[in-house]
Coordinates of C-alpha atoms and ligand atoms in Angstrom, one line a residue:
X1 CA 0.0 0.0 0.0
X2 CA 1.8 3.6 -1.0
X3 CA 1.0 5.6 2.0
X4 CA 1.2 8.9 0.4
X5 CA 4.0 9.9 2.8
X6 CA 6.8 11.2 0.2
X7 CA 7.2 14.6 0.2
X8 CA 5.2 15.2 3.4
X9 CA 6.5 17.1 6.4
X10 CA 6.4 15.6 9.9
X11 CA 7.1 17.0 13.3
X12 CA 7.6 14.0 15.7
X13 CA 8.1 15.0 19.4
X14 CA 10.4 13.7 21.9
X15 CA 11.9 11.3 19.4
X16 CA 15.4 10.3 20.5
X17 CA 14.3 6.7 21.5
X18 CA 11.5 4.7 22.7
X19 CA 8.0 5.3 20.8
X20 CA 8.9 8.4 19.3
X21 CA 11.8 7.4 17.8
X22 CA 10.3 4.1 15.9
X23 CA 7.5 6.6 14.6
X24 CA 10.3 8.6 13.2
X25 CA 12.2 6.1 11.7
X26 CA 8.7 4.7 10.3
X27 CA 8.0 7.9 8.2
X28 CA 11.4 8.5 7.2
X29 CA 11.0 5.0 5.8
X30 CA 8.0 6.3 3.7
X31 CA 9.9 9.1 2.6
X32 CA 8.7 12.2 4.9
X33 CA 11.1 14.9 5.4
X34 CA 11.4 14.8 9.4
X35 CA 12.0 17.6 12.3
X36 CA 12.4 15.2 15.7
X37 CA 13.3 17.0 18.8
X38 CA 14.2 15.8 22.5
X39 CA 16.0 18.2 25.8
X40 CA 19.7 17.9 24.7
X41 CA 20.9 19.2 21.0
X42 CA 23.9 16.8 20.9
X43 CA 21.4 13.7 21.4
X44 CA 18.7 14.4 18.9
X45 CA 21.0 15.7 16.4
X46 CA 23.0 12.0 16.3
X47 CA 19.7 10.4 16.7
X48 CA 18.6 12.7 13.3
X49 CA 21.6 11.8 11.5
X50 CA 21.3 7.8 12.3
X51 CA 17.8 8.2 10.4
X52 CA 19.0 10.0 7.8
X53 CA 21.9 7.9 7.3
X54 CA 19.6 4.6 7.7
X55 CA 16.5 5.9 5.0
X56 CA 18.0 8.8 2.9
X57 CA 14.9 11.2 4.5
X58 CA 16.1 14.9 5.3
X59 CA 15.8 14.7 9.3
X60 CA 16.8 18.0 11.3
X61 CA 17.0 17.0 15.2
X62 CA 16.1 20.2 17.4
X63 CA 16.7 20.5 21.0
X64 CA 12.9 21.2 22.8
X65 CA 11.4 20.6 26.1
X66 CA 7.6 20.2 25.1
X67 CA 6.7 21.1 28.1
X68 CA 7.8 24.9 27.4
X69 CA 6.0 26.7 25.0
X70 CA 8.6 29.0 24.0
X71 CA 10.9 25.6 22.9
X72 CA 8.0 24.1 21.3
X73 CA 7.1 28.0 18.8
X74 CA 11.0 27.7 18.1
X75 CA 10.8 24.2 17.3
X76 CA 8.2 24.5 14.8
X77 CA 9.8 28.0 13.6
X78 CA 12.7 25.7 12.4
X79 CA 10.7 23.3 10.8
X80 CA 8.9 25.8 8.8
X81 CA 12.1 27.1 7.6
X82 CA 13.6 24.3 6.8
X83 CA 11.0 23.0 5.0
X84 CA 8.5 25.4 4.1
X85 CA 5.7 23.6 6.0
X86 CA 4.5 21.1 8.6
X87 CA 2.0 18.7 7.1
X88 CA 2.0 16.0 10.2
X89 CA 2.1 16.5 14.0
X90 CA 2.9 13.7 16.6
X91 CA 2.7 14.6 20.0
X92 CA 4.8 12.6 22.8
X93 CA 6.7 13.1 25.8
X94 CA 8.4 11.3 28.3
X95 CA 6.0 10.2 30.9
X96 CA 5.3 11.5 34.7
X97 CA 6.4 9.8 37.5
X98 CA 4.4 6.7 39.0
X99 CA 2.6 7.1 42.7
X100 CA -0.7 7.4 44.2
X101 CA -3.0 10.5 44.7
X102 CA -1.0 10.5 48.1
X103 CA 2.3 10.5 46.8
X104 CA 1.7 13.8 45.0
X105 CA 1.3 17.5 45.7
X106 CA -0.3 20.4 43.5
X107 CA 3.2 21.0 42.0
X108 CA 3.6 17.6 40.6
X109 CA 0.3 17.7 39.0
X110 CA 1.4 21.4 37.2
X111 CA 4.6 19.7 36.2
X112 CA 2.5 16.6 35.0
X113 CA 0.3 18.9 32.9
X114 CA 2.4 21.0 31.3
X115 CA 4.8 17.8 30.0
X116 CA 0.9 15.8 28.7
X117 CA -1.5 18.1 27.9
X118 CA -0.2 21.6 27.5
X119 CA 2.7 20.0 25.0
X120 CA -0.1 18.2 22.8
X121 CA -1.9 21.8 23.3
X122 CA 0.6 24.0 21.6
X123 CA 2.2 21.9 18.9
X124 CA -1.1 21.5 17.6
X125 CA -2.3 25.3 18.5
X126 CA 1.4 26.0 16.3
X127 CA 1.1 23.7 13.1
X128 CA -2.7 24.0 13.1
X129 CA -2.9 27.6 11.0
X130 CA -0.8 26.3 8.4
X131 CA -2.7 23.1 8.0
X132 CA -6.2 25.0 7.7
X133 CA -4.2 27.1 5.0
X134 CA -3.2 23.8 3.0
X135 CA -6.8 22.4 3.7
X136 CA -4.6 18.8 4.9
X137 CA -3.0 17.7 7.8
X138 CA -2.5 15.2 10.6
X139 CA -2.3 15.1 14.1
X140 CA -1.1 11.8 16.0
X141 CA -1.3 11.5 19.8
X142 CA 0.7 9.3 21.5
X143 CA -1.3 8.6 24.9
X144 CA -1.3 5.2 26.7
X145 CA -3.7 2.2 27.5
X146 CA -4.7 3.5 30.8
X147 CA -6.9 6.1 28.7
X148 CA -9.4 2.8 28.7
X149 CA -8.3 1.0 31.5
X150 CA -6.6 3.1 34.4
X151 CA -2.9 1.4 35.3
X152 CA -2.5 1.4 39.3
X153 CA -0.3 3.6 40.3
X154 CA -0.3 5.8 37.7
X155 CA -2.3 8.6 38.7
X156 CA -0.9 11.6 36.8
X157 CA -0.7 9.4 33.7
X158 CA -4.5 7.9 34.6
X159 CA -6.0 11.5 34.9
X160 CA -3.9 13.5 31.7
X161 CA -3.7 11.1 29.0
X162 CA -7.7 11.1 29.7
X163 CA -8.0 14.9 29.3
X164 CA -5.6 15.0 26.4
X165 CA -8.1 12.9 24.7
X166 CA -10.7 14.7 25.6
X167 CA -9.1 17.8 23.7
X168 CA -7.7 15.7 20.5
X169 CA -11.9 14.3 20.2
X170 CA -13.5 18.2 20.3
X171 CA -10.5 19.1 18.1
X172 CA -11.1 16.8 15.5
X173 CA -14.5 18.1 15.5
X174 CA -13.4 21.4 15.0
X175 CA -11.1 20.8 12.1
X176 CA -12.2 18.4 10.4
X177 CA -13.8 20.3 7.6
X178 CA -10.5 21.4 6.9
X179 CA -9.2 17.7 5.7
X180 CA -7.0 17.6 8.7
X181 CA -7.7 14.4 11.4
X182 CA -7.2 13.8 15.0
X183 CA -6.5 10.8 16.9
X184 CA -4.3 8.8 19.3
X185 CA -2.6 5.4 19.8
X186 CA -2.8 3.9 23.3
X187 CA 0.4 2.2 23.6
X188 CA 0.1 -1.2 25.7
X189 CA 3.6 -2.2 27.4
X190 CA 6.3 -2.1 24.7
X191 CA 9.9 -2.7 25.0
X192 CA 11.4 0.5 25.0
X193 CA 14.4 1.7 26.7
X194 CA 12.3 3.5 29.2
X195 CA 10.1 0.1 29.8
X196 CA 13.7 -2.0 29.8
X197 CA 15.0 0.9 32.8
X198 CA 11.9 0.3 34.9
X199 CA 11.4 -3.0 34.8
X200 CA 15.0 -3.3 36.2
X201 CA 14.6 -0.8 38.9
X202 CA 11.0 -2.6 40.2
X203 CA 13.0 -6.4 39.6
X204 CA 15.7 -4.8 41.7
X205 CA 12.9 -3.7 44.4
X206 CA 11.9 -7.2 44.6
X207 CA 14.5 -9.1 44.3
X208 CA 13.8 -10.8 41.4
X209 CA 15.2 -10.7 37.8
X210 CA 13.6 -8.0 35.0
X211 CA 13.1 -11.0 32.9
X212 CA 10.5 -12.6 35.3
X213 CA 9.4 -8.6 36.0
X214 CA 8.6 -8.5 32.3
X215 CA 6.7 -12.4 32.7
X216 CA 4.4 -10.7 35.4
X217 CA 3.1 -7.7 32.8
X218 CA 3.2 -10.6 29.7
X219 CA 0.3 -12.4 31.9
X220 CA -2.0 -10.4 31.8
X221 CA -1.5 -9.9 27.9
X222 CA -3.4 -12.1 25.6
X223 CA -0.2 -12.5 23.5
X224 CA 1.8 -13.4 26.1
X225 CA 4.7 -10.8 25.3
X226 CA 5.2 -7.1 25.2
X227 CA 5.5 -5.2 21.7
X228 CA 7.8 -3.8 19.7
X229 CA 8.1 -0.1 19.0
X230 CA 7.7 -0.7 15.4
X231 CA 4.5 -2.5 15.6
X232 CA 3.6 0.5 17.3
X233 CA 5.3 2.7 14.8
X234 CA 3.0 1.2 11.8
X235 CA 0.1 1.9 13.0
X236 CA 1.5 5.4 13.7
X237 CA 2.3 5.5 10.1
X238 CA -0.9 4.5 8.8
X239 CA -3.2 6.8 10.8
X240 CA -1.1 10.0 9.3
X241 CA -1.0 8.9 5.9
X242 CA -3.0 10.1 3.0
X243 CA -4.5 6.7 3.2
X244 CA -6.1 7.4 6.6
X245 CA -8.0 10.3 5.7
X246 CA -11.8 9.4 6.7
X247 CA -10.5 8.6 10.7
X248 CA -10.5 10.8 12.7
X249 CA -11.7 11.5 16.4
X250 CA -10.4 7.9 17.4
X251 CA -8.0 6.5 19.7
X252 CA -6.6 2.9 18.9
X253 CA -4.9 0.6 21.1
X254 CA -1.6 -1.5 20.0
X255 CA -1.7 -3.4 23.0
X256 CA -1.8 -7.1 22.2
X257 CA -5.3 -7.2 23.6
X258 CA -4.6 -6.1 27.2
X259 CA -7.2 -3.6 27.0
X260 CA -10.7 -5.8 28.1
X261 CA -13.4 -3.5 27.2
X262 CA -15.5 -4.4 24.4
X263 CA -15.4 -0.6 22.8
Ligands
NAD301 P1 11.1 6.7 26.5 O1 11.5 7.2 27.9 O2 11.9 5.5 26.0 O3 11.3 7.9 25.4 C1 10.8 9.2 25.7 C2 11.4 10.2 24.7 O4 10.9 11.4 25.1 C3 12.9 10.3 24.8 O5 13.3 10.5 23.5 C4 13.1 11.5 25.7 O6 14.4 12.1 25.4 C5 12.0 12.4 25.3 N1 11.5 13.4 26.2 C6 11.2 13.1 27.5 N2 10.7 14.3 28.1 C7 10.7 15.2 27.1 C8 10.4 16.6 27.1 N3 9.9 17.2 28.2 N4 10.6 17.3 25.9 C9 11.1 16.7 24.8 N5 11.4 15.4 24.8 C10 11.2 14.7 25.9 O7 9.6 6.5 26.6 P2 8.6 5.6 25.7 O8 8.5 4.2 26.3 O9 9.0 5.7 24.2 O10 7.2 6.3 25.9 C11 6.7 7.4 25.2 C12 5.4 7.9 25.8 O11 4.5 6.8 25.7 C13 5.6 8.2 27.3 O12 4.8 9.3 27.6 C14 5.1 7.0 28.0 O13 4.6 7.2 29.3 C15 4.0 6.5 27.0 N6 3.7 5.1 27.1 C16 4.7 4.2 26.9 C17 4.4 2.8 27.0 C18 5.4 1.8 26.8 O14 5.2 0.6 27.2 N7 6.6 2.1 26.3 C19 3.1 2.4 27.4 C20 2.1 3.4 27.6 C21 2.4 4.7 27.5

């Protein structure tokens, strides 16, 4: 299937590993021109340069904390120069710490908000005039499972990843008309580096290995194992593709069925 991805422009946040990074590599693959961004300049401009080097796509790696609007204006400023344009949007992040509604004070949930919703809040309030201009674009949301089915201990990622859909649905309604689409991926447990670091650090809390960590999340998955970032990543591709241009509004799970509920 020709996803209609050469010659389009996309912005993929917090790309340097994990999620973000397999998206990127993903629509480089298809032939999209590619501005990735993470904190530090030195990492996302060797993580750029890898792509480029492994597809041929022009990737330019800026350094941008999505949590701070002024980073994320410049970010997309640079993106525009280079390239004229920014046809495709993915939002991501790293995500907030784990704990329970004890564990947390008003602070943490500012913090929390600002890295969640406020990021996916002003790329899109950024790229969205030009897309209305071009009457096409895409925005991708990278949110999490617990959207359906709340994770315990996770209640900053429980309560945001719930409001950011919440925004990306009444956005898609409002933009729709101009051939651009909203939605989001709910990522099940995947084997990023992030996923590899924690399930280490709770094995080492235990005393057990991260192997038989990892067994204790692979239980409750009807596949019996955690994903890949690029089966992730391909259903990333798909939903901002030319190809995917009657969805919009939805959020999809690549979970390997852990999510229960029937809708
Ligand atoms: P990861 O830690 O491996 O990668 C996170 C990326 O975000 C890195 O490139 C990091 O440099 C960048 N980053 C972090 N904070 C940033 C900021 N403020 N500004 C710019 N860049 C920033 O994480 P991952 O596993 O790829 O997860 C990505 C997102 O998906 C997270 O929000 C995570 O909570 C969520 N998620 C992941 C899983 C999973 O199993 N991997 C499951 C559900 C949800």
């Amino acid at each position: 299937m020709d996803l209609g991805l050469n010659n389009k422009v996309a912005l993929v946040a917090a790309a340097s590993r994990g999620l973000g990074r397999a998206v990127a590599e993903e629509l480089a693959t298809e032939g999209a021109s590619l501005i990735i961004c993470a904190r530090k300049q030195e990492t996302i401009e060797r993580v750029a340069n890898e792509i480029e080097a492994a597809t041929g796509a022009k990737v330019i790696g800026a350094a941008a904390d999505v949590s701070n609007p002024g980073d994320v204006s410049r970010l997309v400023e640079i993106g525009i120069q280079r390239f004229g344009r920014i046809d495709i949007l993915v939002t991501n992040s790293g995500g907030p710490p784990a704990g329970h509604f004890e564990t947390f004070k008003l602070d943490d949930w500012n913090t929390a908000t600002r890295l969640l919703l406020y990021s996916a809040v002003e790329l899109a309030r950024q790229v969205l005039p030009g897309m209305k201009e071009r009457r096409w674009g895409r925005i991708l949301n990278i949110t999490s499972i617990a959207v359906k089915q709340p994770v315990d201990n996770l209640i900053l990622s429980n309560s945001l990843r719930a409001a950011v859909t919440g925004f990306a649905r009444t956005l898609a309604n409002e933009v729709a008309s101009f051939g651009i689409t909203v939605n989001n991926i709910m990522p099940g447990y995947t084997r990023t580096e992030r996923v590899e670091e924690l399930s280490r650090m709770m094995a080492e809390k235990e005393a057990i290995t991260a192997e038989e960590f990892v067994a204790r999340w692979e239980k409750e998955i009807p596949m019996r194992r955690i994903g890949k970032p690029g089966e992730f990543a391909a259903l990333a591709a798909f939903l901002v593709s030319e190809r995917a241009s009657y969805i919009t509004g939805t959020s999809i799970p690549v979970d390997g069925g852990w999510i229960k509920a029937l809708m």
